[in-house]
mmCIF file of C-alpha atoms in Angstrom:
data_model
loop_
_atom_site.group_PDB
_atom_site.id
_atom_site.type_symbol
_atom_site.label_atom_id
_atom_site.label_comp_id
_atom_site.label_asym_id
_atom_site.label_seq_id
_atom_site.Cartn_x
_atom_site.Cartn_y
_atom_site.Cartn_z
ATOM 1 C CA MET A 7 64.499 40.335 94.135
ATOM 2 C CA MET A 8 62.693 43.190 94.411
ATOM 3 C CA THR A 9 63.060 46.252 96.089
ATOM 4 C CA ASP A 10 61.821 49.250 97.067
ATOM 5 C CA TRP A 11 65.036 51.749 97.147
ATOM 6 C CA PRO A 12 65.074 54.312 94.788
ATOM 7 C CA GLN A 13 66.845 54.733 91.641
ATOM 8 C CA VAL A 14 69.192 58.076 91.001
ATOM 9 C CA GLU A 15 70.750 59.023 88.074
ATOM 10 C CA VAL A 16 74.050 61.143 88.662
ATOM 11 C CA THR A 17 75.659 63.039 86.376
ATOM 12 C CA ASP A 18 79.007 62.378 85.694
ATOM 13 C CA VAL A 19 80.133 66.140 87.211
ATOM 14 C CA GLU A 20 78.006 64.974 91.184
ATOM 15 C CA ARG A 21 79.931 61.622 90.349
ATOM 16 C CA PHE A 22 83.314 63.970 90.433
ATOM 17 C CA ARG A 23 81.912 66.364 93.577
ATOM 18 C CA ALA A 24 81.957 62.848 95.396
ATOM 19 C CA LEU A 25 85.560 61.118 94.508
ATOM 20 C CA ALA A 26 86.743 64.673 94.868
ATOM 21 C CA ALA A 27 85.437 65.072 98.371
ATOM 22 C CA GLY A 28 87.004 62.303 99.688
ATOM 23 C CA VAL A 29 90.358 63.738 98.231
ATOM 24 C CA PRO A 30 91.504 66.405 101.077
ATOM 25 C CA GLY A 31 92.678 69.593 100.063
ATOM 26 C CA ALA A 32 90.693 68.967 97.016
ATOM 27 C CA THR A 33 88.498 72.090 95.839
ATOM 28 C CA VAL A 34 86.351 71.527 93.258
ATOM 29 C CA THR A 35 86.027 74.975 90.757
ATOM 30 C CA GLU A 36 82.845 75.038 88.687
ATOM 31 C CA ARG A 37 81.039 77.469 85.327
ATOM 32 C CA VAL A 38 78.606 76.918 83.346
ATOM 33 C CA PHE A 39 79.532 77.877 79.678
ATOM 34 C CA PRO A 40 76.487 78.554 76.551
ATOM 35 C CA ALA A 41 78.108 75.337 74.592
ATOM 36 C CA ALA A 42 76.746 72.084 73.814
ATOM 37 C CA PRO A 43 78.394 69.459 76.204
ATOM 38 C CA GLU A 44 79.168 67.372 73.306
ATOM 39 C CA ARG A 45 81.409 70.427 71.801
ATOM 40 C CA VAL A 46 82.932 70.970 75.194
ATOM 41 C CA LYS A 47 83.639 67.176 76.096
ATOM 42 C CA GLU A 48 85.094 66.926 71.657
ATOM 43 C CA LEU A 49 87.575 69.725 72.581
ATOM 44 C CA LEU A 50 88.736 68.334 76.049
ATOM 45 C CA THR A 51 89.594 64.811 74.960
ATOM 46 C CA ASP A 52 91.842 66.180 72.862
ATOM 47 C CA LEU A 53 94.877 65.800 74.389
ATOM 48 C CA ASP A 54 96.201 69.024 72.700
ATOM 49 C CA VAL A 55 93.494 71.424 73.966
ATOM 50 C CA PHE A 56 93.930 69.718 77.261
ATOM 51 C CA ALA A 57 97.589 70.431 77.595
ATOM 52 C CA GLU A 58 96.490 74.007 75.952
ATOM 53 C CA ILE A 59 93.939 74.860 78.345
ATOM 54 C CA GLN A 60 95.340 73.211 82.073
ATOM 55 C CA ALA A 61 97.200 75.969 84.567
ATOM 56 C CA ASP A 62 100.848 75.654 84.116
ATOM 57 C CA LEU A 63 100.390 72.595 82.071
ATOM 58 C CA VAL A 64 102.875 72.699 78.361
ATOM 59 C CA SER A 65 101.823 69.306 76.686
ATOM 60 C CA VAL A 66 100.842 66.198 77.043
ATOM 61 C CA THR A 67 101.632 63.219 75.660
ATOM 62 C CA LEU A 68 100.182 59.951 75.207
ATOM 63 C CA LEU A 69 102.143 56.921 76.564
ATOM 64 C CA GLN A 70 99.872 54.380 76.691
ATOM 65 C CA ARG A 71 95.988 53.685 76.211
ATOM 66 C CA ASP A 72 93.607 50.855 77.335
ATOM 67 C CA GLY A 73 89.550 51.520 77.247
ATOM 68 C CA ASP A 74 89.519 54.859 79.145
ATOM 69 C CA ARG A 75 92.776 54.204 81.421
ATOM 70 C CA ILE A 76 95.615 55.933 79.849
ATOM 71 C CA VAL A 77 98.924 56.688 80.988
ATOM 72 C CA VAL A 78 100.896 60.187 79.810
ATOM 73 C CA LEU A 79 103.524 62.632 80.124
ATOM 74 C CA ALA A 80 102.884 65.792 81.173
ATOM 75 C CA LYS A 81 105.279 68.264 80.653
ATOM 76 C CA GLY A 82 105.492 71.853 83.058
ATOM 77 C CA ALA A 83 106.028 75.862 82.066
ATOM 78 C CA ARG A 84 108.900 75.408 84.592
ATOM 79 C CA GLY A 85 110.623 72.206 83.282
ATOM 80 C CA GLN A 86 108.442 70.153 85.376
ATOM 81 C CA ARG A 87 107.962 66.423 84.245
ATOM 82 C CA ALA A 88 105.391 64.067 85.351
ATOM 83 C CA ARG A 89 104.316 60.466 84.199
ATOM 84 C CA LEU A 90 99.800 60.609 85.102
ATOM 85 C CA ALA A 91 97.977 57.575 84.986
ATOM 86 C CA GLY A 92 94.286 57.458 84.916
ATOM 87 C CA GLN A 93 90.528 57.807 83.287
ATOM 88 C CA PHE A 94 90.169 59.772 80.508
ATOM 89 C CA ARG A 95 87.402 59.427 78.251
ATOM 90 C CA PRO A 96 84.713 62.261 76.901
ATOM 91 C CA GLY A 97 83.167 64.131 80.223
ATOM 92 C CA TRP A 98 85.795 62.907 82.649
ATOM 93 C CA CYS A 99 89.379 62.944 83.418
ATOM 94 C CA TRP A 100 91.446 61.750 86.656
ATOM 95 C CA LEU A 101 95.114 61.623 86.225
ATOM 96 C CA GLN A 102 97.592 61.161 88.934
ATOM 97 C CA SER A 103 101.517 60.784 89.147
ATOM 98 C CA ARG A 104 103.281 60.440 92.383
ATOM 99 C CA PHE A 105 103.497 64.335 93.314
ATOM 100 C CA LEU A 106 99.705 65.721 90.912
ATOM 101 C CA ILE A 107 96.237 65.209 90.555
ATOM 102 C CA ILE A 108 94.134 66.671 87.736
ATOM 103 C CA GLY A 109 90.678 66.099 88.016
ATOM 104 C CA MET A 110 87.729 67.127 85.534
ATOM 105 C CA ALA A 111 84.013 66.531 84.741
ATOM 106 C CA VAL A 112 81.443 67.458 81.821
ATOM 107 C CA ALA A 113 77.730 67.331 82.743
ATOM 108 C CA ALA A 114 74.793 68.918 80.563
ATOM 109 C CA GLU A 115 73.221 71.532 82.567
ATOM 110 C CA PRO A 116 69.340 71.311 83.432
ATOM 111 C CA GLY A 117 67.722 74.506 81.068
ATOM 112 C CA GLY A 118 70.708 74.194 78.240
ATOM 113 C CA GLY A 119 74.676 74.905 78.463
ATOM 114 C CA THR A 120 77.856 72.671 80.127
ATOM 115 C CA ARG A 121 78.721 72.140 83.701
ATOM 116 C CA VAL A 122 82.685 71.794 83.751
ATOM 117 C CA ALA A 123 83.867 71.298 87.052
ATOM 118 C CA LEU A 124 87.450 71.229 87.881
ATOM 119 C CA THR A 125 90.378 70.023 90.687
ATOM 120 C CA GLY A 126 93.918 69.278 90.968
ATOM 121 C CA GLY A 127 97.115 70.020 92.649
ATOM 122 C CA ILE A 128 100.357 69.204 93.296
ATOM 123 C CA ARG A 129 99.728 65.472 95.429
ATOM 124 C CA VAL A 130 100.939 64.659 98.927
ATOM 125 C CA PRO A 131 103.313 61.897 98.358
ATOM 126 C CA GLY A 132 101.765 58.884 99.874
ATOM 127 C CA ARG A 133 98.492 60.351 100.280
ATOM 128 C CA ALA A 134 95.816 60.890 98.182
ATOM 129 C CA ALA A 135 95.615 64.655 99.212
ATOM 130 C CA ILE A 136 96.596 67.469 97.623
ATOM 131 C CA VAL A 137 98.368 70.795 98.913
ATOM 132 C CA PRO A 138 95.581 73.202 99.074
ATOM 133 C CA LEU A 139 97.492 76.020 97.828
ATOM 134 C CA ARG A 140 96.668 78.297 94.661
ATOM 135 C CA VAL A 141 94.537 75.577 93.674
ATOM 136 C CA ARG A 142 90.956 77.559 93.262
ATOM 137 C CA ARG A 143 93.289 80.115 91.387
ATOM 138 C CA GLU A 144 94.447 78.008 88.738
ATOM 139 C CA SER A 145 91.416 75.864 88.681
ATOM 140 C CA ALA A 146 90.091 79.324 87.604
ATOM 141 C CA LYS A 147 92.676 79.929 84.942
ATOM 142 C CA THR A 148 92.226 76.920 83.726
ATOM 143 C CA LEU A 149 88.555 77.638 83.353
ATOM 144 C CA ASP A 150 88.842 81.123 81.393
ATOM 145 C CA ARG A 151 91.056 79.371 79.060
ATOM 146 C CA LEU A 152 88.630 76.895 78.071
ATOM 147 C CA GLU A 153 86.233 79.739 77.823
ATOM 148 C CA ARG A 154 88.098 81.952 75.299
ATOM 149 C CA LEU A 155 88.431 78.591 73.451
ATOM 150 C CA LEU A 156 84.973 77.788 73.669
ATOM 151 C CA SER A 157 84.426 81.586 72.384
ATOM 152 C CA SER A 158 87.085 81.072 69.496
#
């Protein structure tokens, strides 16, 4: 069957914005870096680097992997722990636990560079919602850490 519907390609960042829009309290923070998308994706798929740049995380330990589906144990700076499960692949991350959501997407920027979008925060138990306190500030800190890492 032929259709006259237009075909549209969406980047991971555009897909991420749509996903985050369905989560009350989620605020997407974005920044463009003067680095190749492959370099940014390579850094962000390393769980040690991922933990290093995430605000309030100390470590992330891989517990299980099945393709791009993972389960990790995340430890926070104040001793808190979260068992996060979700999708983690180059250029895309959406992990959640009972009390935490961490999401990130990467896409080539038209004209050069790489756009990184992220959201996350404390999850409202039993709902796909984020408590909107400090979301923008924590996201900005994460992007600042990524920027320093890309500059070194």
